[in-house]
PDB file of C-alpha atoms in Angstrom:
ATOM      1  CA  MET A   6      99.853 246.916  83.080  1.00 38.00           C
ATOM      2  CA  ASP A   7      99.394 249.120  79.868  1.00 37.00           C
ATOM      3  CA  LYS A   8      99.942 247.146  76.861  1.00 37.00           C
ATOM      4  CA  ASN A   9     101.891 250.085  75.618  1.00 34.00           C
ATOM      5  CA  ILE A  10     104.522 249.675  78.201  1.00 34.00           C
ATOM      6  CA  LEU A  11     105.818 246.794  76.166  1.00 36.00           C
ATOM      7  CA  ASN A  12     107.916 248.754  73.831  1.00 35.00           C
ATOM      8  CA  GLU A  13     109.240 247.633  70.563  1.00 34.00           C
ATOM      9  CA  GLU A  14     113.087 247.024  72.133  1.00 35.00           C
ATOM     10  CA  LYS A  15     111.368 244.405  74.776  1.00 36.00           C
ATOM     11  CA  LEU A  16     109.497 242.375  71.759  1.00 33.00           C
ATOM     12  CA  GLN A  17     112.833 242.361  69.880  1.00 33.00           C
ATOM     13  CA  GLU A  18     114.629 240.914  72.597  1.00 36.00           C
ATOM     14  CA  ASN A  19     112.071 238.246  73.138  1.00 37.00           C
ATOM     15  CA  THR A  20     111.729 237.154  69.809  1.00 38.00           C
ATOM     16  CA  ASP A  21     112.803 233.756  68.817  1.00 39.00           C
ATOM     17  CA  PRO A  22     114.183 231.944  71.854  1.00 44.00           C
ATOM     18  CA  ILE A  23     114.887 228.624  70.931  1.00 45.00           C
ATOM     19  CA  LEU A  24     114.018 226.189  73.591  1.00 47.00           C
ATOM     20  CA  LYS A  25     115.407 222.762  73.683  1.00 49.00           C
ATOM     21  CA  GLU A  26     113.309 220.826  76.379  1.00 52.00           C
ATOM     22  CA  PRO A  27     109.732 219.721  75.833  1.00 59.00           C
ATOM     23  CA  ILE A  28     107.177 222.259  77.069  1.00 78.00           C
ATOM     24  CA  ASN A  29     104.744 221.221  79.490  1.00 85.00           C
ATOM     25  CA  PHE A  30     101.471 223.551  79.586  1.00 88.00           C
ATOM     26  CA  ALA A  31      99.974 222.109  82.785  1.00 89.00           C
ATOM     27  CA  ASN A  32      98.088 224.790  84.898  1.00 91.00           C
ATOM     28  CA  GLY A  33     100.797 226.143  87.107  1.00 92.00           C
ATOM     29  CA  ASN A  34     103.699 225.324  85.021  1.00 92.00           C
ATOM     30  CA  ILE A  35     105.995 228.137  83.910  1.00 93.00           C
ATOM     31  CA  VAL A  36     106.701 227.885  80.199  1.00 92.00           C
ATOM     32  CA  TYR A  37     108.899 229.767  77.950  1.00 90.00           C
ATOM     33  CA  GLU A  38     110.854 230.849  80.877  1.00 91.00           C
ATOM     34  CA  LYS A  39     108.234 233.519  81.996  1.00 94.00           C
ATOM     35  CA  TYR A  40     104.468 232.684  81.737  1.00 96.00           C
ATOM     36  CA  ARG A  41     102.739 230.877  84.202  1.00 96.00           C
ATOM     37  CA  ILE A  42      99.856 228.796  82.620  1.00 96.00           C
ATOM     38  CA  VAL A  43      96.402 229.664  84.321  1.00 95.00           C
ATOM     39  CA  GLY A  44      94.137 227.298  82.194  1.00 94.00           C
ATOM     40  CA  PHE A  45      93.274 225.917  78.830  1.00 94.00           C
ATOM     41  CA  MET A  46      90.987 228.189  76.630  1.00 92.00           C
ATOM     42  CA  GLY A  47      90.220 225.739  73.742  1.00 89.00           C
ATOM     43  CA  GLN A  48      91.356 225.195  70.244  1.00 88.00           C
ATOM     44  CA  ASP A  49      91.639 227.418  67.444  1.00 85.00           C
ATOM     45  CA  VAL A  50      91.705 226.109  63.904  1.00 82.00           C
ATOM     46  CA  PHE A  51      92.655 228.001  60.793  1.00 79.00           C
ATOM     47  CA  ILE A  52      94.287 227.926  57.391  1.00 77.00           C
ATOM     48  CA  LYS A  53      97.802 228.436  56.909  1.00 72.00           C
ATOM     49  CA  SER A  54      99.991 227.966  53.957  1.00 68.00           C
ATOM     50  CA  GLY A  55      96.945 225.912  52.461  1.00 75.00           C
ATOM     51  CA  GLN A  56      96.655 223.773  55.442  1.00 73.00           C
ATOM     52  CA  PHE A  57      94.280 223.349  58.426  1.00 80.00           C
ATOM     53  CA  VAL A  58      96.266 224.357  61.560  1.00 83.00           C
ATOM     54  CA  MET A  59      95.178 223.460  65.119  1.00 86.00           C
ATOM     55  CA  ALA A  60      96.463 225.658  67.733  1.00 89.00           C
ATOM     56  CA  GLN A  61      95.841 224.965  71.476  1.00 92.00           C
ATOM     57  CA  VAL A  62      95.046 228.234  73.443  1.00 93.00           C
ATOM     58  CA  TYR A  63      96.029 229.116  76.753  1.00 96.00           C
ATOM     59  CA  LEU A  64      95.560 231.867  79.524  1.00 96.00           C
ATOM     60  CA  ALA A  65      98.779 232.523  81.247  1.00 97.00           C
ATOM     61  CA  ASN A  66     100.045 235.286  83.581  1.00 96.00           C
ATOM     62  CA  GLU A  67     103.629 236.872  83.161  1.00 96.00           C
ATOM     63  CA  THR A  68     105.603 235.878  86.237  1.00 95.00           C
ATOM     64  CA  GLU A  69     107.017 239.368  86.883  1.00 95.00           C
ATOM     65  CA  THR A  70     103.822 241.717  86.069  1.00 95.00           C
ATOM     66  CA  GLU A  71     100.936 239.119  86.373  1.00 93.00           C
ATOM     67  CA  HIS A  72      99.769 240.813  83.424  1.00 94.00           C
ATOM     68  CA  THR A  73      97.282 238.086  81.554  1.00 96.00           C
ATOM     69  CA  PHE A  74      98.095 236.884  78.197  1.00 96.00           C
ATOM     70  CA  VAL A  75      96.861 234.525  75.724  1.00 95.00           C
ATOM     71  CA  ILE A  76      99.279 231.915  74.182  1.00 96.00           C
ATOM     72  CA  LYS A  77      98.433 230.237  70.954  1.00 93.00           C
ATOM     73  CA  ARG A  78     100.609 227.274  70.667  1.00 93.00           C
ATOM     74  CA  ILE A  79     101.121 225.300  67.226  1.00 91.00           C
ATOM     75  CA  ARG A  80     102.555 221.730  67.433  1.00 88.00           C
ATOM     76  CA  LYS A  81     105.100 220.539  64.873  1.00 85.00           C
ATOM     77  CA  ARG A  82     103.908 216.976  64.905  1.00 80.00           C
ATOM     78  CA  ARG A  83     100.422 218.067  63.819  1.00 69.00           C
ATOM     79  CA  LEU A  84     101.589 219.717  60.258  1.00 80.00           C
ATOM     80  CA  SER A  85     103.327 218.206  57.017  1.00 81.00           C
ATOM     81  CA  ASN A  86     104.517 221.727  56.077  1.00 84.00           C
ATOM     82  CA  TYR A  87     105.568 223.101  59.820  1.00 86.00           C
ATOM     83  CA  GLU A  88     108.691 225.297  58.474  1.00 87.00           C
ATOM     84  CA  THR A  89     106.360 226.862  55.852  1.00 87.00           C
ATOM     85  CA  VAL A  90     103.502 227.457  58.211  1.00 87.00           C
ATOM     86  CA  LYS A  91     105.950 228.823  61.111  1.00 89.00           C
ATOM     87  CA  GLU A  92     107.790 231.384  58.485  1.00 89.00           C
ATOM     88  CA  ASN A  93     103.991 232.490  57.227  1.00 87.00           C
ATOM     89  CA  ALA A  94     103.141 232.589  60.843  1.00 88.00           C
ATOM     90  CA  LYS A  95     106.239 235.050  61.336  1.00 90.00           C
ATOM     91  CA  LYS A  96     105.149 237.426  58.795  1.00 90.00           C
ATOM     92  CA  ASP A  97     101.723 237.697  60.031  1.00 88.00           C
ATOM     93  CA  PHE A  98     103.163 238.247  63.605  1.00 90.00           C
ATOM     94  CA  ALA A  99     105.099 241.274  61.946  1.00 91.00           C
ATOM     95  CA  LEU A 100     102.147 242.845  60.257  1.00 88.00           C
ATOM     96  CA  GLN A 101      99.907 242.299  63.205  1.00 88.00           C
ATOM     97  CA  LYS A 102     102.445 243.941  65.700  1.00 89.00           C
ATOM     98  CA  LYS A 103     101.723 247.277  63.737  1.00 88.00           C
ATOM     99  CA  CYS A 104      98.112 247.110  64.588  1.00 85.00           C
ATOM    100  CA  ASP A 105      97.342 249.412  67.279  1.00 81.00           C
ATOM    101  CA  TYR A 106      93.324 249.269  67.745  1.00 78.00           C
ATOM    102  CA  ARG A 107      91.430 249.150  71.074  1.00 75.00           C
ATOM    103  CA  GLY A 108      89.263 246.360  70.201  1.00 72.00           C
ATOM    104  CA  ILE A 109      92.130 243.975  68.714  1.00 79.00           C
ATOM    105  CA  ALA A 110      94.324 242.152  71.060  1.00 84.00           C
ATOM    106  CA  SER A 111      98.052 243.080  70.385  1.00 89.00           C
ATOM    107  CA  VAL A 112     100.507 240.508  69.635  1.00 91.00           C
ATOM    108  CA  ILE A 113     103.450 240.499  71.894  1.00 94.00           C
ATOM    109  CA  GLU A 114     105.974 237.707  71.223  1.00 94.00           C
ATOM    110  CA  PHE A 115     106.878 235.023  68.662  1.00 94.00           C
ATOM    111  CA  LEU A 116     108.266 232.000  70.379  1.00 93.00           C
ATOM    112  CA  GLU A 117     109.986 228.823  69.411  1.00 88.00           C
ATOM    113  CA  GLY A 118     110.365 225.429  71.116  1.00 83.00           C
ATOM    114  CA  GLU A 119     112.025 222.365  69.977  1.00 81.00           C
ATOM    115  CA  ASP A 120     108.881 221.242  68.368  1.00 85.00           C
ATOM    116  CA  GLU A 121     106.378 223.935  68.417  1.00 90.00           C
ATOM    117  CA  PHE A 122     106.175 227.513  68.054  1.00 92.00           C
ATOM    118  CA  ALA A 123     103.676 230.002  70.148  1.00 93.00           C
ATOM    119  CA  ILE A 124     102.304 233.418  69.557  1.00 94.00           C
ATOM    120  CA  VAL A 125     101.588 235.437  72.859  1.00 96.00           C
ATOM    121  CA  SER A 126      98.939 238.103  72.773  1.00 93.00           C
ATOM    122  CA  ASP A 127      97.118 240.401  75.075  1.00 91.00           C
ATOM    123  CA  HIS A 128      94.071 238.969  76.860  1.00 90.00           C
ATOM    124  CA  ILE A 129      90.620 240.884  76.127  1.00 83.00           C
ATOM    125  CA  GLU A 130      87.885 240.033  78.505  1.00 81.00           C
ATOM    126  CA  GLY A 131      84.614 239.186  76.867  1.00 75.00           C
ATOM    127  CA  LYS A 132      83.335 237.345  73.647  1.00 71.00           C
ATOM    128  CA  ASN A 133      85.817 236.539  70.969  1.00 66.00           C
ATOM    129  CA  LEU A 134      85.318 237.595  67.110  1.00 64.00           C
ATOM    130  CA  ASN A 135      84.059 234.058  66.340  1.00 66.00           C
ATOM    131  CA  PHE A 136      81.103 234.691  68.519  1.00 70.00           C
ATOM    132  CA  PHE A 137      80.289 237.709  66.705  1.00 70.00           C
ATOM    133  CA  VAL A 138      80.886 236.250  63.271  1.00 72.00           C
ATOM    134  CA  ASN A 139      78.725 233.526  63.860  1.00 77.00           C
ATOM    135  CA  GLN A 140      75.950 236.023  64.749  1.00 79.00           C
ATOM    136  CA  ILE A 141      75.642 237.153  61.388  1.00 77.00           C
TER     137      ILE A 141
END
């Protein structure tokens, strides 16, 4: 499925669903009502709102199309200023949605659960940006 098929209207429909039950990211489980977890890819650590933020990164397939995506999950319990981090992540998401470059994964959705938020992006095969930065 071409990433351009996921139009702006679909992105707006899927922004910010609030899920009340805990989300289990075990392999094979369906999360956020439409992504089947394929596997755990690792952790990503970055600075957001002056705090180190750790995200768990999962590979998932959309249940309708089987298109492969990456879900970056940030848990509330790991952050002292969760609401600030979440609001800044939403702003970053809005900016990243406007980026359209072949070598950069497009962000697809910003999702919220009871105690977490997640950013869904396209999956690009190959080495990640950190690999190339570390080669310098």
